[in-house]
Tab-separated table of C-alpha atoms in Angstrom:
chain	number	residue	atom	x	y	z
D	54	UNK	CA	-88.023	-183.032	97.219
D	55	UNK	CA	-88.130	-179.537	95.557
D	56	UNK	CA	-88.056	-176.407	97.301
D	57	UNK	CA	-92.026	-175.571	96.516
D	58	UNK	CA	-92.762	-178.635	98.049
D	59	UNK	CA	-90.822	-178.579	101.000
D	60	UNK	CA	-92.230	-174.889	101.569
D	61	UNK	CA	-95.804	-175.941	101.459
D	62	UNK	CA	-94.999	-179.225	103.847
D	63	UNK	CA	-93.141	-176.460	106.312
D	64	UNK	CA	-96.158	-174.189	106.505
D	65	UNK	CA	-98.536	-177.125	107.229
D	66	UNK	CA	-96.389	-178.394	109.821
D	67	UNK	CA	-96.068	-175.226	111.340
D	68	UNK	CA	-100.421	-175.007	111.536
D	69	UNK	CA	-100.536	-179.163	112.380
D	70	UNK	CA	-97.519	-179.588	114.874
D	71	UNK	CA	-98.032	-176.869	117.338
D	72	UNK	CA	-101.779	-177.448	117.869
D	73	UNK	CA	-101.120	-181.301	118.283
D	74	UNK	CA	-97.473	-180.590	120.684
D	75	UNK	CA	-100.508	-178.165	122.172
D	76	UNK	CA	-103.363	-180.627	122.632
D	77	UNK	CA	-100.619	-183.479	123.750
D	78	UNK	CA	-98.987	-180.866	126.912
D	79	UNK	CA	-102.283	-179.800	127.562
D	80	UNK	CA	-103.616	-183.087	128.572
D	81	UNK	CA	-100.371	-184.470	130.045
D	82	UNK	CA	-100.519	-180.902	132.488
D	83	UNK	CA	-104.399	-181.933	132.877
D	84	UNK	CA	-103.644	-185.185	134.115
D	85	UNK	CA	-100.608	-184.075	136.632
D	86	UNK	CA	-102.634	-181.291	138.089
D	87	UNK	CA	-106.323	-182.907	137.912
D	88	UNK	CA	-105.688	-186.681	138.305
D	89	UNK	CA	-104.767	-187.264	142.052
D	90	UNK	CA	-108.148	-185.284	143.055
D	91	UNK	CA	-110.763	-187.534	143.859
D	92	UNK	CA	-113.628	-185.426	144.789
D	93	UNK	CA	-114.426	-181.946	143.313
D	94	UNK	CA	-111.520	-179.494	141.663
D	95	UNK	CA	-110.176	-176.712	143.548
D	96	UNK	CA	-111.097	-172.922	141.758
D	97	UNK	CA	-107.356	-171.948	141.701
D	98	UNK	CA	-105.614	-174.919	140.006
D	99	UNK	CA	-108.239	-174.032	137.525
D	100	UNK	CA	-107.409	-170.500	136.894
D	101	UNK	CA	-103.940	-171.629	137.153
D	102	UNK	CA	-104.799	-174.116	134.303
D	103	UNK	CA	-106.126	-171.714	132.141
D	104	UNK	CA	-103.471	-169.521	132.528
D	105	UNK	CA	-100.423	-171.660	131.824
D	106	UNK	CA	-102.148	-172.410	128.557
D	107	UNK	CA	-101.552	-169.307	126.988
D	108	UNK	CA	-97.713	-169.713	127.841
D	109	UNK	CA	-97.820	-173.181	126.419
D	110	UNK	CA	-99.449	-172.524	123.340
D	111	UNK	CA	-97.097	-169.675	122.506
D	112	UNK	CA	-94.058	-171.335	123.850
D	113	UNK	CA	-95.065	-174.096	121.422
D	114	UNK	CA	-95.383	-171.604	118.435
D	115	UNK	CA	-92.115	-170.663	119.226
D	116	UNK	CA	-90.347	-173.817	119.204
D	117	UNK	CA	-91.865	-175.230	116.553
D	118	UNK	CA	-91.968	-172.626	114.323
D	119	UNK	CA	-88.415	-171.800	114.728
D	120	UNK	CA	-86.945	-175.173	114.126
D	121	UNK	CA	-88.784	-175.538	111.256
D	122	UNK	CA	-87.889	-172.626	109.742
D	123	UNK	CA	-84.156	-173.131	110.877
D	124	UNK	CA	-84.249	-176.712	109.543
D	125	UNK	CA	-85.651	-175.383	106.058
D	126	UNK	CA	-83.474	-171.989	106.084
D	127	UNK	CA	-80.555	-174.397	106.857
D	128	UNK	CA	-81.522	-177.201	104.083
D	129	UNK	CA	-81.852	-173.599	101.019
D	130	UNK	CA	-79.374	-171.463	102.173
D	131	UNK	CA	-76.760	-173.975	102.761
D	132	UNK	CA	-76.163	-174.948	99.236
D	133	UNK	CA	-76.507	-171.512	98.203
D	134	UNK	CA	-73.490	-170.387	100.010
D	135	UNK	CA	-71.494	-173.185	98.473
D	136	UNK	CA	-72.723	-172.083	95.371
D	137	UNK	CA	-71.644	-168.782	95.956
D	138	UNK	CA	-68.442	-169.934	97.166
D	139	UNK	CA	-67.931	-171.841	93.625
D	140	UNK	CA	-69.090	-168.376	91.852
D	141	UNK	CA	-66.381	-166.635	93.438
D	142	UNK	CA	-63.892	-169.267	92.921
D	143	UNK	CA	-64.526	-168.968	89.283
D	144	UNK	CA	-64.727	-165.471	88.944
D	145	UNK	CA	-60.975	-165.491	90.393
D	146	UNK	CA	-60.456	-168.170	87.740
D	147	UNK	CA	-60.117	-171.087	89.697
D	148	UNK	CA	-61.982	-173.769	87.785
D	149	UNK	CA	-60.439	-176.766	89.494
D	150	UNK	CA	-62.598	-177.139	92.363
D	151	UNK	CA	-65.410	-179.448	91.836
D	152	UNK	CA	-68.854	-178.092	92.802
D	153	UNK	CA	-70.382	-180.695	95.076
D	154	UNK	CA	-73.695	-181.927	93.603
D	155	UNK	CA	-76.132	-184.217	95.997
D	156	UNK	CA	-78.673	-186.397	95.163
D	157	UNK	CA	-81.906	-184.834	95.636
D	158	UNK	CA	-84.044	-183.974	93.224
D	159	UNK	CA	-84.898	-180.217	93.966
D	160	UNK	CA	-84.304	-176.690	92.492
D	161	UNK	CA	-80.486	-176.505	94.188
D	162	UNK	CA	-79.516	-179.785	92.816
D	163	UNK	CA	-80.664	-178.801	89.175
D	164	UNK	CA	-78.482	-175.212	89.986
D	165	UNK	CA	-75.534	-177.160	91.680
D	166	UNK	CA	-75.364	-179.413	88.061
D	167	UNK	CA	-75.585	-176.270	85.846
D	168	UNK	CA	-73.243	-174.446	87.307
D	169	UNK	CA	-70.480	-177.794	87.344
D	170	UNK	CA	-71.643	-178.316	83.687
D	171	UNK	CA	-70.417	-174.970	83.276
D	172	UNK	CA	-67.241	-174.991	85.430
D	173	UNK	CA	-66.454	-177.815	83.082
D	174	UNK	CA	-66.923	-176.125	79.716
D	175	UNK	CA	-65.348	-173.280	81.038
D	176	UNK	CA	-62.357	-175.034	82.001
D	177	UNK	CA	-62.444	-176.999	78.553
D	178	UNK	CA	-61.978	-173.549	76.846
D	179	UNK	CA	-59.639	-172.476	79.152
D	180	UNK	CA	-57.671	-175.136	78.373
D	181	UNK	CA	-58.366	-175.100	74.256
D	182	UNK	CA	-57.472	-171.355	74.738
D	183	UNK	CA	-53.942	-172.623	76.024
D	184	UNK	CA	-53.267	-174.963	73.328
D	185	UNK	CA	-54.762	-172.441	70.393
D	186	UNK	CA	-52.106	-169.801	72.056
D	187	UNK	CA	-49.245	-172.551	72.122
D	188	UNK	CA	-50.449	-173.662	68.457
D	189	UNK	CA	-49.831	-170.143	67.337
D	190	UNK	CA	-46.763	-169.395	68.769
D	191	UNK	CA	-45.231	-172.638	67.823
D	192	UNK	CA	-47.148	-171.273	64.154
D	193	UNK	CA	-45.357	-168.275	63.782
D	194	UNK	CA	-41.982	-169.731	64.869
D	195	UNK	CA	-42.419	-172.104	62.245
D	196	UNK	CA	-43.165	-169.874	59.562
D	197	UNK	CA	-40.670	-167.693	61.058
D	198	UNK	CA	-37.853	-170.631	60.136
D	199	UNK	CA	-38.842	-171.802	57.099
D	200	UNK	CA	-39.364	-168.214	55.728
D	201	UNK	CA	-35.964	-167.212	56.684
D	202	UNK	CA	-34.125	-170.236	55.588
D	203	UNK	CA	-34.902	-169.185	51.917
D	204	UNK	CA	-34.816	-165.853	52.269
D	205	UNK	CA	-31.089	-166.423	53.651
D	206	UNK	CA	-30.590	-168.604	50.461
D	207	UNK	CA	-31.357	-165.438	48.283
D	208	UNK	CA	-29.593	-163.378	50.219
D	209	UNK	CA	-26.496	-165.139	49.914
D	210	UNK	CA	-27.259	-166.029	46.113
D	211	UNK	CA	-27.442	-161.996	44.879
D	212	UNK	CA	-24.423	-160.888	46.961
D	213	UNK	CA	-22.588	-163.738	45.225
D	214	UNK	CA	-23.925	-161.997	42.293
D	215	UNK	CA	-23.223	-158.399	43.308
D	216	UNK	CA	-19.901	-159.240	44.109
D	217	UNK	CA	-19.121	-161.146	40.781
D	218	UNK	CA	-18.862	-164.617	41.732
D	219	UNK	CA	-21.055	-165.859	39.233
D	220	UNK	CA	-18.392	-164.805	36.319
D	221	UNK	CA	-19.847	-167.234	34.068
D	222	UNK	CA	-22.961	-167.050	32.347
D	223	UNK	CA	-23.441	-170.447	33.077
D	224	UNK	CA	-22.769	-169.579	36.909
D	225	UNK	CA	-25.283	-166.797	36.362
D	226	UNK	CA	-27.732	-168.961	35.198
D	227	UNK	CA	-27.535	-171.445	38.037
D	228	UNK	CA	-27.563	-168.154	40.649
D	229	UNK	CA	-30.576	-167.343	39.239
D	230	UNK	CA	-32.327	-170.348	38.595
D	231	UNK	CA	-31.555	-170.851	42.273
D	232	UNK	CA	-33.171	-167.736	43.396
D	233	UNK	CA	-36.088	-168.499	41.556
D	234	UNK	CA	-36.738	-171.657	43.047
D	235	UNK	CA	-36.400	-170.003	46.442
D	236	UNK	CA	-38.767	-167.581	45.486
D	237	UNK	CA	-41.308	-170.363	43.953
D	238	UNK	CA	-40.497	-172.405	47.417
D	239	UNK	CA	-41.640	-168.861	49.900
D	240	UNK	CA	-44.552	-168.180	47.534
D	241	UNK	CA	-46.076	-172.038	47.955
D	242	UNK	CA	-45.479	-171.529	51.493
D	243	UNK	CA	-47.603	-168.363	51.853
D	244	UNK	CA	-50.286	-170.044	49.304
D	245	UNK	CA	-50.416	-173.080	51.415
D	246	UNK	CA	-50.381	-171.160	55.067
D	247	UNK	CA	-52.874	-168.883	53.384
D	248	UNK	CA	-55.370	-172.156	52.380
D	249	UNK	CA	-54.408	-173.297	56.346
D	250	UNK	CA	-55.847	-170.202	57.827
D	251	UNK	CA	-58.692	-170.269	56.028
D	252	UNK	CA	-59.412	-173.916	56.714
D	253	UNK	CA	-59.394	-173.047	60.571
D	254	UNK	CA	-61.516	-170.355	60.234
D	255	UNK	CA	-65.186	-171.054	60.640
D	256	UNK	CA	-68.028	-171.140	57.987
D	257	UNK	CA	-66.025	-172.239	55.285
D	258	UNK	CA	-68.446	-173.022	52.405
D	259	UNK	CA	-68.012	-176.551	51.253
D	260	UNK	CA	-69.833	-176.614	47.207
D	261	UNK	CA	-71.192	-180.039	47.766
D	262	UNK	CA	-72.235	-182.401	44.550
D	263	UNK	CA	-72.597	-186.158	43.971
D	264	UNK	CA	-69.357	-187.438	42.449
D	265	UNK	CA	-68.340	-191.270	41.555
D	266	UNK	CA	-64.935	-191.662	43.175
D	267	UNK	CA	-64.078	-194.971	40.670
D	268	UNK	CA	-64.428	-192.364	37.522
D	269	UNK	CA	-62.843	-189.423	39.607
D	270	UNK	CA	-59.768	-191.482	40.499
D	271	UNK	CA	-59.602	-193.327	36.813
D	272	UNK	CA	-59.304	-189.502	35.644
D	273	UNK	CA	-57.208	-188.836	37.931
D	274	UNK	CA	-54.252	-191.336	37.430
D	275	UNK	CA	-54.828	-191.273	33.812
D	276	UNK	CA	-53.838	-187.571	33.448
D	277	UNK	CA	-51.127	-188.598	36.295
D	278	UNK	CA	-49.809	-191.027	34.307
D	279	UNK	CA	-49.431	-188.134	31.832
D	280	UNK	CA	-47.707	-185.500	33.680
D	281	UNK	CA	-44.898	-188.455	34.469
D	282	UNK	CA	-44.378	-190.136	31.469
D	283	UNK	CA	-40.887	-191.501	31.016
D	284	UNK	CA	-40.577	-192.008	35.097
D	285	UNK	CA	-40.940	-194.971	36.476
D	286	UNK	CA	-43.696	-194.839	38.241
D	287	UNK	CA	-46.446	-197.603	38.623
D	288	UNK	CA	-50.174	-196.350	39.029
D	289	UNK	CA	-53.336	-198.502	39.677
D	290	UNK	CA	-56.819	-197.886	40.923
D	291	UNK	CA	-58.332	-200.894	42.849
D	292	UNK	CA	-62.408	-201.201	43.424
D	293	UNK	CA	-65.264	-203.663	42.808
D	294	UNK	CA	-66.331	-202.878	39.115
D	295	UNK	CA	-70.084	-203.527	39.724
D	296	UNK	CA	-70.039	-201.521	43.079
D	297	UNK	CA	-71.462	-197.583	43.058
D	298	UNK	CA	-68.764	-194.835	44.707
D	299	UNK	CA	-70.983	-192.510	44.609
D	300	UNK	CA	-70.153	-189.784	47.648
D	301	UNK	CA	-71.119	-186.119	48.266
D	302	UNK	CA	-68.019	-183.642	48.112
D	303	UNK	CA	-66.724	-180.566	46.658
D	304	UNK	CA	-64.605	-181.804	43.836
D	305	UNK	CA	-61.832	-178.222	44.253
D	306	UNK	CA	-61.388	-179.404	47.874
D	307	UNK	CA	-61.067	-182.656	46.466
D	308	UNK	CA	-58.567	-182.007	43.972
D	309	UNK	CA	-56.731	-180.295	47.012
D	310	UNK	CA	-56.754	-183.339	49.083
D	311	UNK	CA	-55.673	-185.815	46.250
D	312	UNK	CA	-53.104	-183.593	45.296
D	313	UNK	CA	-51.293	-183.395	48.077
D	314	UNK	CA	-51.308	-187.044	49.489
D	315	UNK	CA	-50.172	-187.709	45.848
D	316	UNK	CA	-47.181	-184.728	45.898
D	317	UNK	CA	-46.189	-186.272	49.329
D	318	UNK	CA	-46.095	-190.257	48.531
D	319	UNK	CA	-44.193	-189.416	45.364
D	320	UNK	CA	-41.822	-187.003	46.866
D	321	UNK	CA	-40.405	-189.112	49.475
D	322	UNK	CA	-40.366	-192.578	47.181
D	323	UNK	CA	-37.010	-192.958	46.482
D	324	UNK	CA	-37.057	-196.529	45.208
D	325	UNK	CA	-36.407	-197.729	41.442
D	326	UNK	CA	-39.630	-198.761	40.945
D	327	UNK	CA	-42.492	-196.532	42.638
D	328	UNK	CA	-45.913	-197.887	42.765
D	329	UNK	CA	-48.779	-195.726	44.093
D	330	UNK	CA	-52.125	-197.958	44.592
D	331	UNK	CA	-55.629	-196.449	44.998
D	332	UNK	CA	-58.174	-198.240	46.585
D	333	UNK	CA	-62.166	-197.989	46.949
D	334	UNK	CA	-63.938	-199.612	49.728
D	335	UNK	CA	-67.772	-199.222	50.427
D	336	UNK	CA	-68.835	-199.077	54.167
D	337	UNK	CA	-72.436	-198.559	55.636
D	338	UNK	CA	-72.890	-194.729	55.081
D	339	UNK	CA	-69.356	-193.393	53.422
D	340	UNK	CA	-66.832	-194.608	51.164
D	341	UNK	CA	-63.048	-195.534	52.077
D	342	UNK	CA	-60.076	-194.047	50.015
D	343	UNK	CA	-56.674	-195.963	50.584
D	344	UNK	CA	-53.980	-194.020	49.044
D	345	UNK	CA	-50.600	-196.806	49.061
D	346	UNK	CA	-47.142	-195.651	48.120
D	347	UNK	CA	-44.259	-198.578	48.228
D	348	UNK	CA	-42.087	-195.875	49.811
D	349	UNK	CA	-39.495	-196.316	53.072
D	350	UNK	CA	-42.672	-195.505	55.303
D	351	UNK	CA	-42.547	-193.936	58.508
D	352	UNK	CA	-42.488	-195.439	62.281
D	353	UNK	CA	-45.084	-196.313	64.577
D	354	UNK	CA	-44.464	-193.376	66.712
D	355	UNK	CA	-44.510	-190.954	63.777
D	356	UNK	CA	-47.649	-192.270	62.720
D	357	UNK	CA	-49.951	-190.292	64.988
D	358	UNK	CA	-48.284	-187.098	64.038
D	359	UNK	CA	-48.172	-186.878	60.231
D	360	UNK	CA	-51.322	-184.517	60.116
D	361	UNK	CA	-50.276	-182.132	62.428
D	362	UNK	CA	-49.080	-178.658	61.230
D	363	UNK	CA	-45.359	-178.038	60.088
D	364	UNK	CA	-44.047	-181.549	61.450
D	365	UNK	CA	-41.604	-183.180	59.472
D	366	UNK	CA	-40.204	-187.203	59.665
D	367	UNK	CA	-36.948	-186.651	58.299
D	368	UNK	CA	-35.867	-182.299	58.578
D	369	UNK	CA	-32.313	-183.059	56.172
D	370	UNK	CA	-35.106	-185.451	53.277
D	371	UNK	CA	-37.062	-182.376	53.220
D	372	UNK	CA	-35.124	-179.585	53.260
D	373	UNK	CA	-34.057	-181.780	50.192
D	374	UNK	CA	-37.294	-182.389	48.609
D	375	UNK	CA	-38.868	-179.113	49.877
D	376	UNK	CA	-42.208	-179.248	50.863
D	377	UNK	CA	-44.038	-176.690	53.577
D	378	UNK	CA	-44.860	-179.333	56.410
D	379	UNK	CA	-48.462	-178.254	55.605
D	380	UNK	CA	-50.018	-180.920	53.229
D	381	UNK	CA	-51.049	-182.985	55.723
D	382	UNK	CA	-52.796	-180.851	57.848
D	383	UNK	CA	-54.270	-179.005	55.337
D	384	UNK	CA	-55.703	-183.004	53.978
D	385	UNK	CA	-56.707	-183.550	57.404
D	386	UNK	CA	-59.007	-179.640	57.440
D	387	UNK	CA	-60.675	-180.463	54.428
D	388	UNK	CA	-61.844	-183.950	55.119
D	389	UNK	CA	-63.083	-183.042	58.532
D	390	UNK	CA	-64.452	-180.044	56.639
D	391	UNK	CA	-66.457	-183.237	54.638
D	392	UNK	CA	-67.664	-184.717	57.261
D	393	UNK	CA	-65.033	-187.728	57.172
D	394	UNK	CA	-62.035	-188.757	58.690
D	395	UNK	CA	-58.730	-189.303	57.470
D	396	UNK	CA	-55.314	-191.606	59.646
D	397	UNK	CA	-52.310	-192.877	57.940
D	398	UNK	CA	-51.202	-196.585	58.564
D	399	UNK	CA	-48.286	-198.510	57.961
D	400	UNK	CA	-44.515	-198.634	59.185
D	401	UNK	CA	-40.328	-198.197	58.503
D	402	UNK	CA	-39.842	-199.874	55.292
D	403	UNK	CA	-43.504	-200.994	54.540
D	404	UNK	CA	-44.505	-197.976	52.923
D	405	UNK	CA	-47.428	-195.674	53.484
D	406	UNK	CA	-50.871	-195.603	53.400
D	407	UNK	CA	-53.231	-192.243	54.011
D	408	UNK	CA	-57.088	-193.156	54.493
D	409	UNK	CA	-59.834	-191.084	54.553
D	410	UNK	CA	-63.748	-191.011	54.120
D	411	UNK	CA	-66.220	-189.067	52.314
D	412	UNK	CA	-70.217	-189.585	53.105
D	413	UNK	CA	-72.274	-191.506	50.666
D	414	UNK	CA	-74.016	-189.428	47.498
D	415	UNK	CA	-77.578	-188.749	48.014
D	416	UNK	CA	-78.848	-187.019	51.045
D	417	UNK	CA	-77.292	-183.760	50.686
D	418	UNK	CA	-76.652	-183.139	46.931
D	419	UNK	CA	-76.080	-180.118	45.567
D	420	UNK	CA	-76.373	-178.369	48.489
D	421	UNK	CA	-73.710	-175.645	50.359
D	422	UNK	CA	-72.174	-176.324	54.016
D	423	UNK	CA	-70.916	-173.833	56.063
D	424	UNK	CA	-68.274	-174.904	58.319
């Protein structure tokens, strides 16, 4: 019952009950003083009739008055303190203690439900607060290592050089050539963290336009096939040749994500004969890209983690291979940036597969997202 309503039943019951508690004393005093006498009624029990029922009818005022204003103080106020005592328990940053929530249907019920709705959410941020401040410092302590493992490299490369170790100008070649390729290895770092942090910020403007994926990805693996002519390297695109692929993306992004599933599947294939498979599938509102490599996969338990910032399968492989741990996750940004979702499948020595899904062409074409 809400509080209006129980306010308006209160101040009827306090007009209704006293006159009827009245009316119902009245005649059980009548009867006990009048009843017994038989003949005619004596002048002073009268007056002392008429007196007493001044007493009654304001002891009766009293009483009933005051408990119902006492039961509907009680049934307002008593929810409000609790309420107050959850304010204050928040305001000291407690948010673990449940605010009790009954089940009437009044004002205080509605109050008691906002104010757990926002103990929640405010303990939800707390929390994402906590893991955005972990995320960052285990961010900056991994930027601090992999900037300083090259930087040691150089280091140690020009006072081999300022010393005169590299004697040989075919030493002083490879000392150089070495330094460059540190250099080229901290400037794709700070290119690719710089991408990251933009990725996370909000409002990133995604250029949308209708693109066919089968004519994107036969463009794509032709001018692959290019770039790594003489390697042997197998490339085929799989999809339904009648079918339409038609989804809505922006085709730089794109590029990005391709890229770098592509850079990653054919940097860790160390077999004779590498094959890298694309496939197309068509679902009710997006479109499914399968990206295959016939490398030595990764296990179940690794599986889960491939997307997430800086982590590694194999630390000795890719301090080998190079590589800034950030591919992934930056795949992962940009396809949530879409709209879509992206997971990696397979297991050790079944090679791996990275899916991920872009939203059918033609209901937002042409148009810019903010993200």
């Amino acid at each position: 019952m809400s509080i209006k309503k129980r306010l308006i039943l209160s101040n009827i019951g306090m007009v209704l009950l006293p006159v009827a508690l009245f009316l119902l004393l009245e005649m059980v005093i009548g009867y006990v003083l009048f009843y017994p006498v038989k003949g005619s009624v004596d002048q002073e029990d009268l007056e002392f009739f008429r007196s007493i029922r001044i007493y009654l009818l304001v002891g009766v005022l009293v009483l009933t008055n005051g408990i119902l204003t006492f039961l509907v103080s009680k049934s307002i106020i008593a929810p409000l303190l609790r309420l107050k005592q959850s304010a204050n328990d928040i305001s000291r940053g407690n948010l673990d203690t449940e605010i009790e929530v009954s089940g009437k249907k009044d004002e205080l019920n509605e109050l008691a439900m906002a104010f757990e709705s926002m103990r929640s959410r405010l303990k939800e941020a707390a929390a994402m607060q906590k893991q955005y401040e972990e995320n960052q410092k285990e961010l900056i302590a991994s930027i601090s290592h992999d900037l300083k493992t090259p930087l040691t490299s150089i280091k140690g490369y020009i006072r081999g050089l300022a010393d005169g170790v590299a004697n040989t100008p075919e030493k002083m070649e490879r000392y150089l050539g070495t330094i460059e390729k540190k250099a080229d290895d901290m400037e794709a770092l700070i290119s690719e963290l710089l991408l990251y942090s933009k990725l996370d910020l909000p409002n990133v403007p995604y250029d949308l336009s209708e693109l066919d994926l089968a004519s994107y990805f036969d463009d794509y693996l032709e001018e692959l096939r290019f770039n790594l002519a003489g390697q042997p390297v197998s490339l085929r695109l799989e999809c339904e040749p009648n079918q339409s692929y038609r989804v809505q993306a922006d085709r730089e992004k794109l590029n990005r994500v391709v890229g770098n599933i592509v850079q990653n599947s054919l940097k860790y294939m160390k077999e004779e004969k590498k094959e890298l498979v694309v496939r197309l599938s068509l679902k009710a509102e997006d479109v499914t890209v399968e990206i295959q490599d016939n490398g030595a996969g990764v296990s179940q338990d690794e599986l889960p983690h491939l997307f997430d910032r800086f982590y590694r399968t194999d630390f000795s492989r890719n301090s080998a291979t190079g590589g800034s741990g950030l591919g992934l996750a930056i795949v992962e940004k940009i396809i949530e940036g879409h709209g879509g979702t992206v997971w990696a499948s397979g297991g050790t020595g079944q090679g791996l597969s990275i899916f991920f899904t872009l939203k059918k062409g033609g209901e937002m074409i042409g148009k810019n997202l903010d993200h």
